[in-house]
Amino acid sequence: MVRYSFKRLKDRFERIHISLVQNLAKAISHPYIPNSEFKTKQSMLKELRIENIDELYLDVPNQYRLKRRLDLPRTKSESEVKHHIESILKKNTTNQDMPVFLGAGCWPHYVPAVVENIIQRTELLTAYTPYQPEISQGVLQLLFEYQSLICELTGMDVANSSLYDWASALGEAARMANRLTGRQEILIPQIIHPERYATLTTYMEPVEIRAEKVKYEKDTGLFDLQSLEDKVSDKTAAVYVENPSYLGFIESQGEEIANVAHDHGALFIVGVDPISLGILKPPGDYGADIVIGEGQPLGNHMNFGGPLLGIFACSGEIAMIRQLPGRVIGMTTTQDGDNRGYCMVLQTREQHIRRHKATSNICSNESLCAAASAVYMALLGPSGLRDLGETITLRSHYAMKRLSEIEGITTPIFQSSHFKEFTVNFEERGVQEVHNKLLEHNVHGGKDISTEFPEFGRTGLYCVTETHSKKDIDNLAEALEEILKEGGV
Amino acid sequence: MKDFKQARWNEPVIFELGRQGRRGFIVPKVEGLIKECVGDIGTLLPEKMVRKSSPELPELSEVEVVRHFTRLSQMNYCVDLGLYPLGSCTMKYNPKIDDLLAHQPSLTQLHPYQDEKTIQGILEILYVLGKWLAEITGTFEVSLQPAAGAHGELLGALIMRAFHKLNGGLSERTQLIVPDSAHGTNPASATMAGFDVVIVPSDKNGCININALREVVSGKTAGLMLTNPNTLGIFEENIEEIAEVIHEAGGLLYYDGANLNAILGKARPGDMGFDIVHINIHKTFGTPHGGGGPGAGPVGVSQQLESFLPIPRVVFDGIDYHLDYDKPHTIGKVKSFYGNIGVLLRAYAYILSLGSEGLKTAAEISVLNANYLLKKIAEIGAYDLPYDTERVRKHECVFSVKGLKQETGVTALNVSKRLLDYGIHAPTAYFPLIVEEALMIEPTESFKKEELDRFVEAMRRVAEEAKATPETVLKAPMNTAVTRLDEVKASHPKTMILSWKMHQKRKKASR
Ligand SMILES: Cc1ncc(COP(=O)(O)O)c(C=O)c1O
């Protein structure tokens, strides 16, 4: 029997212990975490005169220290991560596998390679909010250009550098109108996207702003001006319309509505799909005080509905500007006056300075999406946006025409001009049933709106953009023809 | 210290570039047959709604567009260039694989209203991510809908509202308590959700003054918003008592997750008694900040609050994933659709890459790095460490330039600007408000010791310069794309320029 002295035993254990610790430490040195490498870590611990990192957590009361491993997967290699996620994403079917005719607040548009390339540049991608303007001129000038391009497109004087999306921009617009007028009511169209409406009420409820819905004209879907006259009063903070509307028709009475609003001391807010503004009149030309909208079509992918880009622009009166929510970038000069430069401005409106009296709580916004939109607008220019608007108009009208020739379909349900989106009524047949059969034809139909708007019967909302070819539209028409001929279940 | 000089291109505004007739992009032509079929565009749009004059956008070739924006990008500092110790912002490394995965067409080309049969992949990712975030935060259920931290705060405050409303107490419970060290979004979110803000002071240790808290708590209390570790980087040791005080008064406890990075896998807000927790995905889970956004701000809640979460919720029936809108107590929606999915997918990849051990290591090394910096910067002797100097910090530490200012006239702002000259992004300055001339430093786990040492060296040099040649510090920065900007002029109503259009108008008026 070999007899070890106690000392030797102890030494031996210590050696084993150290090598165990070292191996363990090696195992957890992670590529993203340079100082997890054993020797560096030990030297830093030594510098702090402690033996292990847990000593830095002694101030966390014992009962709250997690005594187990988080129930999450174990560390994976990059190739495993890639394989794992790609194999899950493969279960999706996208508009590259089948034509998809969905819009309703998130739209398929082509994103030019230049846009993708620029916003993937790491200098823009991995930068924070430009709190130190001198070293962040790139992002600042880009966002100033975004604001300026949005102003040109919408016909407004001032724009902020983004909000989360159209829906939350609507909420912010209602609250801004409330602050400016001290009034508690906003008039909105009855035909409005249900998600925008839901978000609006979320933003208004805490400060007791009410939304009143203005009726639409039965034949055209347009604002019923009589209903507007009936509802508007000196309690109205703002009148809100959308152009194109949720159901794709163009609200052509902008000026009349603006006049009614202004006659009663209310603001006029217009929500837009900016891709229409290459050919449609900008809201600034028909009296808008605030323009909001969804910037996603301008160079941002759909990404299953997010991130999006909330556009927020307004007229140039100082009272309006002081109530703007969100970050605004301004052009200035260096202190010596020698050079141009850019920085965040009017920060006394914002939460980090004004705190509970701020015009909004927004901090992180959608800058990179705004950057994508700036590149997109610069690339397309006035002629590109006009061509695109025409292409979308022609293609969507072609689709309406083709579908309206099919027995059992009425499209659109309103006798109005449409842009990009339109209603398709299936008369006898359920929208879901038609939708399921379309999927069998490898075509994804529009959005079923028969439960949100029962008054329109069995109706779907279809969207056609420049990404839908004539062949896609013909395929849709042929499939529908076949499905409707087959008869119901 | 190595010299640093940022690129400077003197790049014109995009409106000053280009020339009439140039094109950057060709829109696909409409097939001739379509035109034949629908006729002229003029007949399809209402006359009075047709745009009369083109928007005054610049006309550029593709090449010019690329050059312009590439030049702009070169005048921007970023995480991939070096240390970015912005306190509270957790400027960690953004893994490249996460970006690559977020650009797969199987994600980018998905429409949110597609048939559930065709979106099982993304729903699975969202469902699992929600479960992981619940496990990490110790909450019962997570909503992925909010677009950022502040948006999560708004949602959280609205959940408090809904909770008190359901219990019949909303008319009395009008106050939301916020510490004086809180981030500005906390009080701003509270106001947006219709609450009155009550400020509770910090004690001499930089933590919530528990006696003061007891005094302001009452039947009017809807809840308390707290960051833990707090904005000084100090762990609120009395969290058990704080939770007790709030809960006994019938209020709810809200966790601002901006500092979650410090405790990943080490402790969980849910276990500490927090009822509502937001997560800044773009901080803790390494997704790129994009020059200000997009981020994502999921919110986790305890079981009793689950029914108030926004709709829809991703649910799993054992076979398939679904979007569930049938939640009668829901607060509704805070935005369209389901959240910033492109950002959330990156977070999923991030968690998978690190795993449970890696997340814990991230937390530990972020804390090690912060305490290392704390010790080294304190040793310089020029910057004061307010509050308990013996106490460890978590992932960040806050110094004060007050002493140096008294001695030399150099402020926290000047120190920040001078650091830029050394090619290092400045810390967060003047926050939290309870520290005069504050510099809030958060190294994160992503920077190697040598870089931390370089930062310390830069801080030492700036202090020396402040004493020897204060002008160098006062007129900094000199090595950035532009020198100090006139921010007063930028915000003055008479001189501010918020768009190119405004610039043109001012120019005209001054002629
Ligand atoms: C402590 C704290 N809370 C809240 C926020 C707001 O988060 P977000 O910018 O994601 O809206 C921040 C971000 O700067 C923060 O530092």
PDB file of N, CA, C and O in Angstrom, chain A residues 106-146:
ATOM      1  N   CYS A 106     -48.254  46.369 -44.884  1.00  0.00           N
ATOM      2  CA  CYS A 106     -46.890  45.859 -45.097  1.00  0.00           C
ATOM      3  C   CYS A 106     -46.890  45.307 -46.512  1.00  0.00           C
ATOM      4  O   CYS A 106     -47.702  44.439 -46.826  1.00  0.00           O
ATOM      5  N   TRP A 107     -46.028  45.832 -47.357  1.00  0.00           N
ATOM      6  CA  TRP A 107     -46.188  45.570 -48.776  1.00  0.00           C
ATOM      7  C   TRP A 107     -44.930  45.016 -49.430  1.00  0.00           C
ATOM      8  O   TRP A 107     -43.818  45.450 -49.104  1.00  0.00           O
ATOM      9  N   PRO A 108     -45.121  44.108 -50.404  1.00  0.00           N
ATOM     10  CA  PRO A 108     -43.956  43.598 -51.121  1.00  0.00           C
ATOM     11  C   PRO A 108     -43.510  44.594 -52.185  1.00  0.00           C
ATOM     12  O   PRO A 108     -44.263  44.921 -53.099  1.00  0.00           O
ATOM     13  N   HIS A 109     -42.314  45.138 -52.018  1.00  0.00           N
ATOM     14  CA  HIS A 109     -41.718  45.985 -53.050  1.00  0.00           C
ATOM     15  C   HIS A 109     -40.287  45.539 -53.242  1.00  0.00           C
ATOM     16  O   HIS A 109     -39.677  44.975 -52.331  1.00  0.00           O
ATOM     17  N   TYR A 110     -39.774  45.838 -54.406  1.00  0.00           N
ATOM     18  CA  TYR A 110     -38.402  45.456 -54.681  1.00  0.00           C
ATOM     19  C   TYR A 110     -37.444  46.354 -53.893  1.00  0.00           C
ATOM     20  O   TYR A 110     -37.625  47.570 -53.867  1.00  0.00           O
ATOM     21  N   VAL A 111     -36.452  45.740 -53.267  1.00  0.00           N
ATOM     22  CA  VAL A 111     -35.434  46.516 -52.558  1.00  0.00           C
ATOM     23  C   VAL A 111     -34.149  46.478 -53.388  1.00  0.00           C
ATOM     24  O   VAL A 111     -33.538  45.419 -53.534  1.00  0.00           O
ATOM     25  N   PRO A 112     -33.737  47.619 -53.940  1.00  0.00           N
ATOM     26  CA  PRO A 112     -32.545  47.630 -54.792  1.00  0.00           C
ATOM     27  C   PRO A 112     -31.284  47.210 -54.029  1.00  0.00           C
ATOM     28  O   PRO A 112     -31.158  47.461 -52.831  1.00  0.00           O
ATOM     29  N   ALA A 113     -30.373  46.581 -54.762  1.00  0.00           N
ATOM     30  CA  ALA A 113     -29.132  46.087 -54.160  1.00  0.00           C
ATOM     31  C   ALA A 113     -28.346  47.208 -53.485  1.00  0.00           C
ATOM     32  O   ALA A 113     -27.705  47.002 -52.454  1.00  0.00           O
ATOM     33  N   VAL A 114     -28.397  48.399 -54.070  1.00  0.00           N
ATOM     34  CA  VAL A 114     -27.656  49.519 -53.490  1.00  0.00           C
ATOM     35  C   VAL A 114     -28.151  49.812 -52.068  1.00  0.00           C
ATOM     36  O   VAL A 114     -27.362  50.049 -51.155  1.00  0.00           O
ATOM     37  N   VAL A 115     -29.448  49.756 -51.883  1.00  0.00           N
ATOM     38  CA  VAL A 115     -30.014  50.024 -50.560  1.00  0.00           C
ATOM     39  C   VAL A 115     -29.508  48.981 -49.563  1.00  0.00           C
ATOM     40  O   VAL A 115     -29.011  49.306 -48.480  1.00  0.00           O
ATOM     41  N   GLU A 116     -29.604  47.726 -49.952  1.00  0.00           N
ATOM     42  CA  GLU A 116     -29.154  46.639 -49.065  1.00  0.00           C
ATOM     43  C   GLU A 116     -27.694  46.824 -48.707  1.00  0.00           C
ATOM     44  O   GLU A 116     -27.282  46.649 -47.565  1.00  0.00           O
ATOM     45  N   ASN A 117     -26.918  47.152 -49.727  1.00  0.00           N
ATOM     46  CA  ASN A 117     -25.480  47.266 -49.532  1.00  0.00           C
ATOM     47  C   ASN A 117     -25.139  48.401 -48.566  1.00  0.00           C
ATOM     48  O   ASN A 117     -24.333  48.237 -47.653  1.00  0.00           O
ATOM     49  N   ILE A 118     -25.738  49.534 -48.782  1.00  0.00           N
ATOM     50  CA  ILE A 118     -25.395  50.694 -47.948  1.00  0.00           C
ATOM     51  C   ILE A 118     -25.787  50.457 -46.487  1.00  0.00           C
ATOM     52  O   ILE A 118     -25.002  50.704 -45.575  1.00  0.00           O
ATOM     53  N   ILE A 119     -26.978  49.948 -46.269  1.00  0.00           N
ATOM     54  CA  ILE A 119     -27.378  49.832 -44.857  1.00  0.00           C
ATOM     55  C   ILE A 119     -26.722  48.638 -44.160  1.00  0.00           C
ATOM     56  O   ILE A 119     -26.830  48.486 -42.954  1.00  0.00           O
ATOM     57  N   GLN A 120     -26.036  47.802 -44.918  1.00  0.00           N
ATOM     58  CA  GLN A 120     -25.271  46.744 -44.255  1.00  0.00           C
ATOM     59  C   GLN A 120     -23.839  47.184 -43.969  1.00  0.00           C
ATOM     60  O   GLN A 120     -23.054  46.415 -43.411  1.00  0.00           O
ATOM     61  N   ARG A 121     -23.501  48.387 -44.362  1.00  0.00           N
ATOM     62  CA  ARG A 121     -22.159  48.885 -44.019  1.00  0.00           C
ATOM     63  C   ARG A 121     -22.064  48.999 -42.507  1.00  0.00           C
ATOM     64  O   ARG A 121     -22.905  49.631 -41.866  1.00  0.00           O
ATOM     65  N   THR A 122     -21.016  48.401 -41.993  1.00  0.00           N
ATOM     66  CA  THR A 122     -20.938  48.280 -40.540  1.00  0.00           C
ATOM     67  C   THR A 122     -20.883  49.633 -39.832  1.00  0.00           C
ATOM     68  O   THR A 122     -21.349  49.775 -38.700  1.00  0.00           O
ATOM     69  N   GLU A 123     -20.340  50.668 -40.503  1.00  0.00           N
ATOM     70  CA  GLU A 123     -20.246  51.988 -39.862  1.00  0.00           C
ATOM     71  C   GLU A 123     -21.625  52.539 -39.546  1.00  0.00           C
ATOM     72  O   GLU A 123     -21.796  53.305 -38.597  1.00  0.00           O
ATOM     73  N   LEU A 124     -22.610  52.176 -40.367  1.00  0.00           N
ATOM     74  CA  LEU A 124     -23.972  52.642 -40.114  1.00  0.00           C
ATOM     75  C   LEU A 124     -24.716  51.642 -39.238  1.00  0.00           C
ATOM     76  O   LEU A 124     -25.486  52.011 -38.353  1.00  0.00           O
ATOM     77  N   LEU A 125     -24.472  50.372 -39.502  1.00  0.00           N
ATOM     78  CA  LEU A 125     -25.210  49.304 -38.831  1.00  0.00           C
ATOM     79  C   LEU A 125     -24.878  49.204 -37.348  1.00  0.00           C
ATOM     80  O   LEU A 125     -25.768  49.051 -36.514  1.00  0.00           O
ATOM     81  N   THR A 126     -23.593  49.294 -37.002  1.00  0.00           N
ATOM     82  CA  THR A 126     -23.214  49.023 -35.608  1.00  0.00           C
ATOM     83  C   THR A 126     -22.913  50.297 -34.805  1.00  0.00           C
ATOM     84  O   THR A 126     -22.193  50.255 -33.819  1.00  0.00           O
ATOM     85  N   ALA A 127     -23.470  51.409 -35.252  1.00  0.00           N
ATOM     86  CA  ALA A 127     -23.312  52.657 -34.492  1.00  0.00           C
ATOM     87  C   ALA A 127     -24.526  52.864 -33.595  1.00  0.00           C
ATOM     88  O   ALA A 127     -25.620  52.416 -33.906  1.00  0.00           O
ATOM     89  N   TYR A 128     -24.308  53.569 -32.486  1.00  0.00           N
ATOM     90  CA  TYR A 128     -25.439  53.935 -31.639  1.00  0.00           C
ATOM     91  C   TYR A 128     -26.021  55.267 -32.108  1.00  0.00           C
ATOM     92  O   TYR A 128     -25.537  55.884 -33.062  1.00  0.00           O
ATOM     93  N   THR A 129     -27.071  55.693 -31.457  1.00  0.00           N
ATOM     94  CA  THR A 129     -27.619  57.033 -31.622  1.00  0.00           C
ATOM     95  C   THR A 129     -26.480  58.058 -31.606  1.00  0.00           C
ATOM     96  O   THR A 129     -25.609  57.974 -30.754  1.00  0.00           O
ATOM     97  N   PRO A 130     -26.489  59.017 -32.529  1.00  0.00           N
ATOM     98  CA  PRO A 130     -25.353  59.936 -32.641  1.00  0.00           C
ATOM     99  C   PRO A 130     -25.267  60.967 -31.515  1.00  0.00           C
ATOM    100  O   PRO A 130     -25.419  62.168 -31.730  1.00  0.00           O
ATOM    101  N   TYR A 131     -25.004  60.485 -30.293  1.00  0.00           N
ATOM    102  CA  TYR A 131     -24.901  61.385 -29.147  1.00  0.00           C
ATOM    103  C   TYR A 131     -23.659  62.265 -29.211  1.00  0.00           C
ATOM    104  O   TYR A 131     -23.625  63.333 -28.616  1.00  0.00           O
ATOM    105  N   GLN A 132     -22.611  61.780 -29.902  1.00  0.00           N
ATOM    106  CA  GLN A 132     -21.399  62.578 -30.086  1.00  0.00           C
ATOM    107  C   GLN A 132     -21.332  62.961 -31.557  1.00  0.00           C
ATOM    108  O   GLN A 132     -20.784  62.220 -32.380  1.00  0.00           O
ATOM    109  N   PRO A 133     -21.913  64.102 -31.920  1.00  0.00           N
ATOM    110  CA  PRO A 133     -22.103  64.404 -33.338  1.00  0.00           C
ATOM    111  C   PRO A 133     -20.808  64.480 -34.145  1.00  0.00           C
ATOM    112  O   PRO A 133     -20.784  64.083 -35.301  1.00  0.00           O
ATOM    113  N   GLU A 134     -19.737  64.956 -33.523  1.00  0.00           N
ATOM    114  CA  GLU A 134     -18.512  65.181 -34.308  1.00  0.00           C
ATOM    115  C   GLU A 134     -17.961  63.890 -34.898  1.00  0.00           C
ATOM    116  O   GLU A 134     -17.326  63.909 -35.945  1.00  0.00           O
ATOM    117  N   ILE A 135     -18.234  62.774 -34.221  1.00  0.00           N
ATOM    118  CA  ILE A 135     -17.695  61.491 -34.687  1.00  0.00           C
ATOM    119  C   ILE A 135     -18.790  60.643 -35.352  1.00  0.00           C
ATOM    120  O   ILE A 135     -18.585  59.496 -35.700  1.00  0.00           O
ATOM    121  N   SER A 136     -19.968  61.262 -35.547  1.00  0.00           N
ATOM    122  CA  SER A 136     -21.120  60.532 -36.091  1.00  0.00           C
ATOM    123  C   SER A 136     -21.783  61.290 -37.236  1.00  0.00           C
ATOM    124  O   SER A 136     -22.995  61.200 -37.439  1.00  0.00           O
ATOM    125  N   GLN A 137     -20.985  62.047 -37.975  1.00  0.00           N
ATOM    126  CA  GLN A 137     -21.564  62.870 -39.038  1.00  0.00           C
ATOM    127  C   GLN A 137     -22.253  62.032 -40.112  1.00  0.00           C
ATOM    128  O   GLN A 137     -23.189  62.491 -40.761  1.00  0.00           O
ATOM    129  N   GLY A 138     -21.778  60.830 -40.331  1.00  0.00           N
ATOM    130  CA  GLY A 138     -22.356  59.980 -41.372  1.00  0.00           C
ATOM    131  C   GLY A 138     -23.836  59.710 -41.141  1.00  0.00           C
ATOM    132  O   GLY A 138     -24.682  60.014 -41.982  1.00  0.00           O
ATOM    133  N   VAL A 139     -24.130  59.167 -39.974  1.00  0.00           N
ATOM    134  CA  VAL A 139     -25.525  58.866 -39.633  1.00  0.00           C
ATOM    135  C   VAL A 139     -26.343  60.157 -39.593  1.00  0.00           C
ATOM    136  O   VAL A 139     -27.472  60.222 -40.088  1.00  0.00           O
ATOM    137  N   LEU A 140     -25.751  61.217 -39.039  1.00  0.00           N
ATOM    138  CA  LEU A 140     -26.500  62.464 -38.893  1.00  0.00           C
ATOM    139  C   LEU A 140     -26.864  63.071 -40.245  1.00  0.00           C
ATOM    140  O   LEU A 140     -28.019  63.458 -40.474  1.00  0.00           O
ATOM    141  N   GLN A 141     -25.897  63.138 -41.150  1.00  0.00           N
ATOM    142  CA  GLN A 141     -26.217  63.712 -42.462  1.00  0.00           C
ATOM    143  C   GLN A 141     -27.238  62.837 -43.193  1.00  0.00           C
ATOM    144  O   GLN A 141     -28.178  63.339 -43.818  1.00  0.00           O
ATOM    145  N   LEU A 142     -27.060  61.525 -43.068  1.00  0.00           N
ATOM    146  CA  LEU A 142     -27.989  60.606 -43.715  1.00  0.00           C
ATOM    147  C   LEU A 142     -29.420  60.829 -43.203  1.00  0.00           C
ATOM    148  O   LEU A 142     -30.380  60.873 -43.986  1.00  0.00           O
ATOM    149  N   LEU A 143     -29.554  60.984 -41.903  1.00  0.00           N
ATOM    150  CA  LEU A 143     -30.898  61.171 -41.350  1.00  0.00           C
ATOM    151  C   LEU A 143     -31.446  62.554 -41.683  1.00  0.00           C
ATOM    152  O   LEU A 143     -32.654  62.719 -41.887  1.00  0.00           O
ATOM    153  N   PHE A 144     -30.565  63.553 -41.757  1.00  0.00           N
ATOM    154  CA  PHE A 144     -31.008  64.879 -42.199  1.00  0.00           C
ATOM    155  C   PHE A 144     -31.526  64.778 -43.640  1.00  0.00           C
ATOM    156  O   PHE A 144     -32.550  65.362 -43.998  1.00  0.00           O
ATOM    157  N   GLU A 145     -30.837  64.022 -44.445  1.00  0.00           N
ATOM    158  CA  GLU A 145     -31.280  63.847 -45.831  1.00  0.00           C
ATOM    159  C   GLU A 145     -32.597  63.067 -45.892  1.00  0.00           C
ATOM    160  O   GLU A 145     -33.481  63.384 -46.694  1.00  0.00           O
ATOM    161  N   TYR A 146     -32.715  62.064 -45.031  1.00  0.00           N
ATOM    162  CA  TYR A 146     -33.998  61.343 -44.954  1.00  0.00           C
ATOM    163  C   TYR A 146     -35.131  62.327 -44.652  1.00  0.00           C
ATOM    164  O   TYR A 146     -36.154  62.367 -45.350  1.00  0.00           O
TER     165      TYR A 146
END
